[in-house]
Coordinates of C-alpha atoms and ligand atoms in Angstrom, one line a residue:
M1 CA 74.1 -96.1 25.1
A2 CA 77.2 -94.7 23.3
K3 CA 79.5 -97.4 21.8
D4 CA 83.1 -97.8 23.0
P5 CA 85.6 -96.3 20.6
V6 CA 87.3 -98.6 18.0
R7 CA 91.0 -98.0 17.6
V8 CA 92.0 -97.8 13.9
L9 CA 95.7 -97.8 12.9
V10 CA 96.7 -96.2 9.6
T11 CA 100.4 -96.7 8.6
G12 CA 102.0 -94.2 6.2
A13 CA 99.4 -91.8 7.5
A14 CA 101.3 -88.7 6.3
G15 CA 101.2 -89.9 2.7
Q16 CA 98.6 -89.0 0.1
I17 CA 96.3 -92.0 0.6
G18 CA 96.6 -91.5 4.4
Y19 CA 95.6 -87.9 4.1
A20 CA 92.5 -88.8 2.2
L21 CA 91.7 -91.8 4.5
V22 CA 91.9 -90.4 8.0
P23 CA 89.1 -87.8 7.7
M24 CA 86.9 -90.6 6.2
I25 CA 87.5 -92.8 9.2
A26 CA 86.9 -89.9 11.6
R27 CA 83.6 -89.1 9.8
G28 CA 82.3 -92.6 10.3
V29 CA 82.6 -93.6 6.6
M30 CA 84.5 -96.8 7.6
L31 CA 82.8 -98.0 10.7
G32 CA 79.4 -96.3 10.8
A33 CA 78.0 -92.9 11.7
D34 CA 77.4 -94.0 15.3
Q35 CA 80.8 -95.6 15.9
P36 CA 83.4 -93.5 17.8
V37 CA 87.0 -94.0 16.8
I38 CA 90.5 -93.4 18.1
L39 CA 93.0 -92.9 15.2
H40 CA 96.5 -94.3 15.5
M41 CA 98.7 -92.8 12.8
L42 CA 102.2 -94.2 12.1
D43 CA 104.8 -92.9 9.8
I44 CA 108.6 -92.9 9.5
P45 CA 110.8 -90.3 11.2
P46 CA 111.3 -88.1 8.0
A47 CA 107.5 -87.7 7.9
A48 CA 107.1 -87.0 11.6
E49 CA 106.5 -83.2 11.1
A50 CA 104.0 -83.8 8.3
L51 CA 102.2 -86.4 10.4
N52 CA 101.9 -83.9 13.2
G53 CA 100.4 -81.5 10.7
V54 CA 97.8 -84.1 9.9
K55 CA 97.0 -84.5 13.6
M56 CA 96.6 -80.7 13.9
E57 CA 94.1 -80.8 11.0
L58 CA 92.2 -83.6 12.6
V59 CA 91.9 -81.6 15.8
D60 CA 90.8 -78.5 13.8
A61 CA 88.1 -80.4 11.9
A62 CA 86.4 -81.2 15.3
F63 CA 85.0 -84.5 14.2
P64 CA 82.3 -85.5 16.7
L65 CA 83.2 -89.3 16.4
L66 CA 86.9 -88.8 16.9
K67 CA 87.7 -89.6 20.5
G68 CA 91.5 -89.4 20.3
V69 CA 94.5 -89.3 18.0
V70 CA 97.9 -91.0 18.4
A71 CA 100.5 -89.8 15.9
T72 CA 103.8 -91.5 16.3
T73 CA 106.9 -92.9 14.6
D74 CA 107.0 -95.8 17.1
A75 CA 105.4 -99.0 15.7
V76 CA 104.8 -100.4 19.2
E77 CA 102.9 -97.3 20.3
A78 CA 101.0 -97.2 17.0
C79 CA 99.9 -100.9 17.2
T80 CA 99.0 -101.0 20.8
G81 CA 95.3 -102.0 21.3
V82 CA 94.3 -101.5 17.7
N83 CA 91.1 -103.3 16.5
V84 CA 91.6 -102.4 12.8
A85 CA 94.9 -101.9 11.0
V86 CA 95.1 -100.3 7.6
M87 CA 98.6 -100.7 6.2
V88 CA 99.2 -98.0 3.7
G89 CA 102.9 -97.3 4.4
G90 CA 105.4 -98.9 2.1
F91 CA 108.5 -98.3 0.1
P92 CA 107.6 -96.9 -3.4
R93 CA 109.3 -98.1 -6.5
K94 CA 111.8 -95.4 -7.6
E95 CA 113.3 -95.0 -11.0
G96 CA 116.2 -97.4 -11.6
M97 CA 115.2 -99.7 -8.8
E98 CA 114.9 -103.4 -9.5
R99 CA 111.7 -105.3 -8.6
K100 CA 113.7 -107.3 -6.1
D101 CA 115.0 -104.2 -4.4
V102 CA 111.5 -102.9 -3.8
M103 CA 110.3 -106.3 -2.7
S104 CA 113.2 -106.6 -0.3
K105 CA 112.4 -103.2 1.3
N106 CA 108.8 -104.0 1.7
V107 CA 109.4 -107.5 3.0
S108 CA 111.5 -106.1 5.8
I109 CA 108.9 -103.4 6.6
Y110 CA 106.0 -105.9 6.7
K111 CA 108.0 -108.5 8.7
S112 CA 108.7 -105.9 11.4
Q113 CA 105.2 -104.5 11.4
A114 CA 103.8 -108.1 11.7
S115 CA 105.7 -108.6 15.0
A116 CA 104.5 -105.2 16.3
L117 CA 100.9 -106.1 15.4
E118 CA 101.1 -109.6 16.7
K119 CA 102.4 -108.5 20.1
H120 CA 100.4 -105.3 20.7
A121 CA 97.2 -105.2 18.7
A122 CA 93.9 -106.1 20.3
P123 CA 92.8 -109.7 19.9
N124 CA 90.9 -110.3 16.7
C125 CA 92.4 -107.2 15.0
K126 CA 91.4 -107.0 11.4
V127 CA 94.2 -106.1 9.0
L128 CA 94.0 -104.6 5.5
V129 CA 97.1 -104.2 3.5
V130 CA 97.0 -101.4 0.8
A131 CA 100.7 -100.8 0.2
N132 CA 102.1 -102.5 -2.9
P133 CA 102.8 -105.3 -3.7
A134 CA 99.7 -105.5 -1.5
N135 CA 99.0 -109.3 -1.8
T136 CA 102.6 -110.3 -1.1
N137 CA 103.0 -107.7 1.7
A138 CA 99.9 -109.2 3.3
L139 CA 101.3 -112.7 2.9
I140 CA 104.6 -111.7 4.6
L141 CA 102.5 -110.1 7.4
K142 CA 100.6 -113.3 7.8
E143 CA 103.8 -115.4 8.0
F144 CA 105.4 -113.2 10.6
A145 CA 102.3 -112.8 12.8
P146 CA 101.4 -116.5 13.3
S147 CA 99.1 -115.8 16.2
I148 CA 96.9 -113.5 14.2
P149 CA 94.3 -115.7 12.6
E150 CA 94.9 -116.0 8.8
K151 CA 91.2 -114.9 8.2
N152 CA 92.1 -111.6 9.8
I153 CA 94.7 -110.6 7.2
T154 CA 93.5 -109.3 3.8
C155 CA 94.6 -107.0 1.0
L156 CA 92.8 -104.3 -1.0
T157 CA 91.3 -105.2 -4.4
R158 CA 88.1 -103.3 -3.7
L159 CA 89.4 -100.3 -5.6
D160 CA 89.7 -102.5 -8.7
H161 CA 86.3 -103.9 -8.0
N162 CA 84.8 -100.4 -7.7
R163 CA 86.6 -99.4 -10.9
A164 CA 84.9 -102.3 -12.7
L165 CA 81.5 -101.2 -11.3
G166 CA 82.2 -97.7 -12.5
Q167 CA 83.2 -98.8 -16.0
I168 CA 80.0 -100.9 -16.4
S169 CA 77.8 -98.0 -15.1
E170 CA 79.3 -95.6 -17.5
R171 CA 79.0 -97.9 -20.5
L172 CA 75.3 -98.7 -19.8
S173 CA 74.5 -95.2 -18.4
V174 CA 73.0 -96.7 -15.2
Q175 CA 73.6 -95.8 -11.6
V176 CA 76.7 -97.5 -10.2
S177 CA 74.6 -98.5 -7.2
D178 CA 72.5 -100.6 -9.5
V179 CA 75.5 -102.7 -10.7
K180 CA 76.7 -105.6 -8.5
N181 CA 78.7 -108.8 -8.3
V182 CA 81.6 -108.0 -10.6
I183 CA 84.7 -109.9 -9.4
I184 CA 88.4 -109.1 -9.3
W185 CA 90.4 -112.4 -9.3
G186 CA 94.0 -112.6 -8.2
N187 CA 96.7 -110.0 -7.8
H188 CA 96.3 -106.2 -7.2
S189 CA 98.5 -105.7 -10.3
S190 CA 97.9 -105.6 -14.0
S191 CA 97.6 -109.4 -14.1
Q192 CA 94.3 -109.2 -12.1
Y193 CA 91.2 -110.5 -13.9
P194 CA 88.1 -108.3 -13.7
D195 CA 85.2 -110.7 -14.4
V196 CA 81.6 -109.6 -15.3
N197 CA 80.3 -113.1 -15.9
H198 CA 78.2 -113.1 -12.7
A199 CA 77.5 -109.4 -12.6
T200 CA 74.0 -107.9 -12.8
V201 CA 72.2 -104.6 -13.2
A202 CA 69.0 -103.8 -11.3
T203 CA 66.4 -102.8 -13.8
P204 CA 62.6 -102.2 -13.4
A205 CA 62.1 -105.7 -14.8
G206 CA 64.5 -107.3 -12.2
D207 CA 68.2 -108.0 -12.2
K208 CA 69.7 -108.6 -15.7
P209 CA 73.1 -110.0 -16.5
V210 CA 75.7 -107.4 -17.5
R211 CA 76.7 -109.5 -20.5
E212 CA 73.2 -109.4 -21.9
L213 CA 72.8 -105.7 -21.4
V214 CA 76.2 -104.7 -22.7
A215 CA 75.8 -107.1 -25.6
D216 CA 79.4 -106.6 -26.7
D217 CA 81.6 -109.6 -25.7
A218 CA 84.5 -108.2 -27.6
W219 CA 84.5 -105.0 -25.5
L220 CA 83.9 -107.0 -22.2
N221 CA 86.7 -109.4 -23.0
S222 CA 89.4 -106.9 -24.0
E223 CA 88.9 -103.1 -23.6
F224 CA 86.9 -103.4 -20.4
I225 CA 89.5 -105.7 -18.8
S226 CA 92.5 -103.6 -19.8
T227 CA 90.8 -100.3 -18.7
V228 CA 90.3 -101.7 -15.2
Q229 CA 93.8 -103.2 -15.1
Q230 CA 95.4 -100.0 -16.3
R231 CA 93.2 -97.4 -14.5
G232 CA 95.9 -96.7 -11.9
A233 CA 98.3 -95.7 -14.6
A234 CA 95.7 -93.6 -16.4
I235 CA 95.1 -91.7 -13.2
I236 CA 98.8 -91.1 -12.6
K237 CA 99.0 -89.8 -16.2
A238 CA 96.1 -87.4 -15.7
R239 CA 96.8 -86.2 -12.1
K240 CA 100.6 -86.6 -12.1
L241 CA 100.0 -88.4 -8.8
S242 CA 98.6 -91.8 -8.0
S243 CA 95.0 -92.4 -7.0
A244 CA 94.4 -91.4 -3.4
L245 CA 90.8 -90.5 -2.8
S246 CA 89.4 -93.6 -4.5
A247 CA 92.0 -95.8 -2.8
A248 CA 91.0 -94.3 0.6
S249 CA 87.3 -94.7 -0.2
S250 CA 87.6 -98.3 -1.2
A251 CA 89.7 -99.1 1.9
C252 CA 86.7 -97.8 3.9
D253 CA 84.3 -99.9 1.8
H254 CA 86.5 -103.0 2.4
I255 CA 86.5 -102.7 6.2
R256 CA 82.9 -101.5 6.4
D257 CA 81.6 -104.6 4.5
W258 CA 83.9 -106.9 6.5
V259 CA 82.8 -105.6 9.8
L260 CA 79.1 -104.7 9.1
G261 CA 78.4 -107.3 6.4
T262 CA 77.6 -107.3 2.7
P263 CA 74.0 -106.8 1.6
E264 CA 72.0 -110.0 0.9
G265 CA 72.7 -111.3 -2.6
T266 CA 75.8 -109.1 -3.1
F267 CA 79.4 -110.1 -3.2
V268 CA 82.5 -108.0 -3.2
S269 CA 86.2 -108.7 -3.9
M270 CA 88.8 -109.1 -1.2
G271 CA 92.4 -110.3 -1.2
V272 CA 92.3 -113.2 1.2
Y273 CA 94.3 -116.3 2.1
S274 CA 93.5 -119.0 -0.5
D275 CA 92.2 -122.3 0.8
G276 CA 92.4 -123.8 -2.7
S277 CA 88.9 -122.7 -3.8
Y278 CA 88.5 -122.5 -7.6
N279 CA 91.8 -124.4 -7.9
V280 CA 93.8 -121.4 -6.9
P281 CA 96.9 -122.6 -5.1
A282 CA 96.5 -122.6 -1.3
G283 CA 98.8 -120.4 0.6
L284 CA 98.6 -117.3 -1.6
I285 CA 96.8 -114.1 -0.8
Y286 CA 94.5 -114.0 -3.8
S287 CA 91.4 -111.8 -4.6
F288 CA 88.2 -113.8 -4.5
P289 CA 84.5 -113.0 -4.5
V290 CA 83.4 -112.9 -0.9
T291 CA 80.4 -112.3 1.2
C292 CA 80.7 -111.0 4.8
K293 CA 78.6 -111.7 7.9
N294 CA 79.2 -111.3 11.6
G295 CA 82.6 -109.9 11.0
E296 CA 83.8 -112.8 8.8
W297 CA 84.3 -113.2 5.1
S298 CA 83.6 -116.4 3.1
I299 CA 84.6 -117.1 -0.4
V300 CA 81.5 -117.4 -2.7
Q301 CA 81.5 -121.0 -3.9
G302 CA 80.3 -122.8 -7.0
L303 CA 80.4 -120.0 -9.6
P304 CA 80.9 -121.6 -13.0
I305 CA 84.3 -120.6 -14.6
D306 CA 84.6 -120.8 -18.3
E307 CA 87.8 -121.5 -20.2
F308 CA 88.6 -117.9 -20.9
S309 CA 88.3 -117.1 -17.2
R310 CA 90.2 -120.2 -16.1
K311 CA 93.3 -119.0 -18.1
K312 CA 93.1 -115.6 -16.5
L313 CA 92.7 -117.0 -13.0
D314 CA 95.8 -119.2 -13.5
L315 CA 97.9 -116.4 -15.0
T316 CA 97.4 -114.1 -12.1
A317 CA 98.0 -117.0 -9.6
E318 CA 101.3 -117.7 -11.4
E319 CA 102.4 -114.1 -10.9
L320 CA 101.5 -114.3 -7.2
S321 CA 103.5 -117.6 -6.8
E322 CA 106.5 -115.9 -8.5
E323 CA 106.1 -112.8 -6.2
K324 CA 105.9 -115.2 -3.2
A325 CA 109.2 -116.9 -4.2
L326 CA 110.8 -113.5 -4.7
A327 CA 109.7 -112.3 -1.3
Y328 CA 111.0 -115.5 0.4
S329 CA 114.3 -115.1 -1.5
C330 CA 114.6 -111.6 0.0
L331 CA 114.2 -113.1 3.5
T332 CA 117.1 -115.5 3.3
Ligands
NDP1 P1 100.5 -93.2 -1.2 O1 99.8 -92.8 0.0 O2 100.1 -92.7 -2.5 O3 100.5 -94.8 -1.4 C1 100.8 -95.7 -0.3 C2 100.9 -97.1 -0.8 O4 99.7 -97.6 -1.3 C3 101.9 -97.3 -1.9 O5 102.6 -98.5 -1.7 C4 101.0 -97.5 -3.1 O6 101.6 -98.3 -4.1 C5 99.9 -98.2 -2.5 N1 98.7 -98.3 -3.3 C6 97.9 -99.5 -3.4 N2 96.9 -99.3 -4.1 C7 97.0 -98.1 -4.6 C8 96.2 -97.4 -5.6 N3 95.2 -97.9 -6.1 N4 96.6 -96.1 -5.9 C9 97.7 -95.6 -5.3 N5 98.4 -96.2 -4.4 C10 98.1 -97.5 -4.1 O7 102.1 -93.0 -1.1 P2 102.8 -91.8 -0.4 O8 104.3 -92.0 -0.9 O9 102.1 -90.5 -0.5 O10 102.8 -92.2 1.1 C11 103.4 -93.4 1.7 C12 103.7 -93.2 3.1 O11 104.3 -94.3 3.6 C13 104.5 -91.9 3.4 O12 103.9 -91.2 4.4 C14 105.9 -92.5 3.8 O13 106.5 -91.8 4.8 C15 105.4 -93.9 4.4 N6 106.5 -94.9 4.3 C16 106.5 -95.8 5.3 C17 107.5 -96.7 5.3 C18 107.6 -97.7 6.5 O14 106.6 -97.9 7.1 N7 108.7 -98.2 6.9 C19 108.6 -96.8 4.3 C20 108.4 -95.9 3.2 C21 107.3 -94.9 3.2 P3 102.5 -97.7 -5.3 O15 103.8 -97.3 -4.6 O16 102.7 -98.9 -6.2 O17 101.8 -96.5 -5.9

């Protein structure tokens, strides 16, 4: 029997990540090749015409799984009945703008979208925030949508996670699909900590630790970390535009694993509401290693954290606490 369609909201859908993301969703990359979808696309009035162009292209692509498209500049219409919300729309940092000005714009966007989602989304809607500052935007969304369970509000660090897998695969000349269990801790910013201490590579002789195979701690503790942290800037330099296809693809990975589950023995990175695990202050949206089952994520517990890692976990937590304070100061 055919499944009922799932309604997926993409905000900022006329932007470049949105343009890469909506065809992936319509092809079943996010929710599975047998899962019909109805796309809800939201953007701001200046982007309405471009949004309509995206809608026309979706119609022209004749995706068999796509059972309907809502393209609107009205947040209530966009949020009504959605089961999954991917929040890509946000105010970009423009030259000469202070950090507080960008934060203030985004805080007000996420505050108002939180109310629209809270009032109009389907019960148990799963929310993924992509727009920067992603962790803090997600926190604001959580604060202003108190009836949405905090477990349903997450932010994207899967792109950083996938970048870490990619770097290890290139360094060892192994398939990326054979590398697993890297971790991104903390903020989706350059303070994040890409950690390979628990990562392994599948070899004919079984899984081997990445540290043992790379056999170059100096590289793993410096260049590898900074390459992953700075990858977004490297892409902007090369493409003269920020990453879009990889951001869209990793947003699909995030939701797919959350809804359909992570493979046995594999964990992924998600920005989730901290419960104090690993002595990360509770009440931040912080990226942790998680496994997913039956539509719920759980933080992987009990991983040993060495002194080097501890400092990095704390540093990125401090940045998030500062961002949180700044966001709250914008609200008052
Ligand atoms: P993109 O589609 O390139 O990016 C959208 C957001 O995703 C930005 O906040 C961007 O952050 C963020 N992002 C997070 N991770 C990544 C990553 N790894 N690589 C790149 N970006 C990342 O931006 P566009 O300007 O093309 O599109 C934005 C859309 O949002 C537009 O259609 C615009 O109309 C809409 N918008 C909506 C607003 C609202 O809802 N009120 C307000 C302003 C714009 P960063 O900026 O740091 O690159």
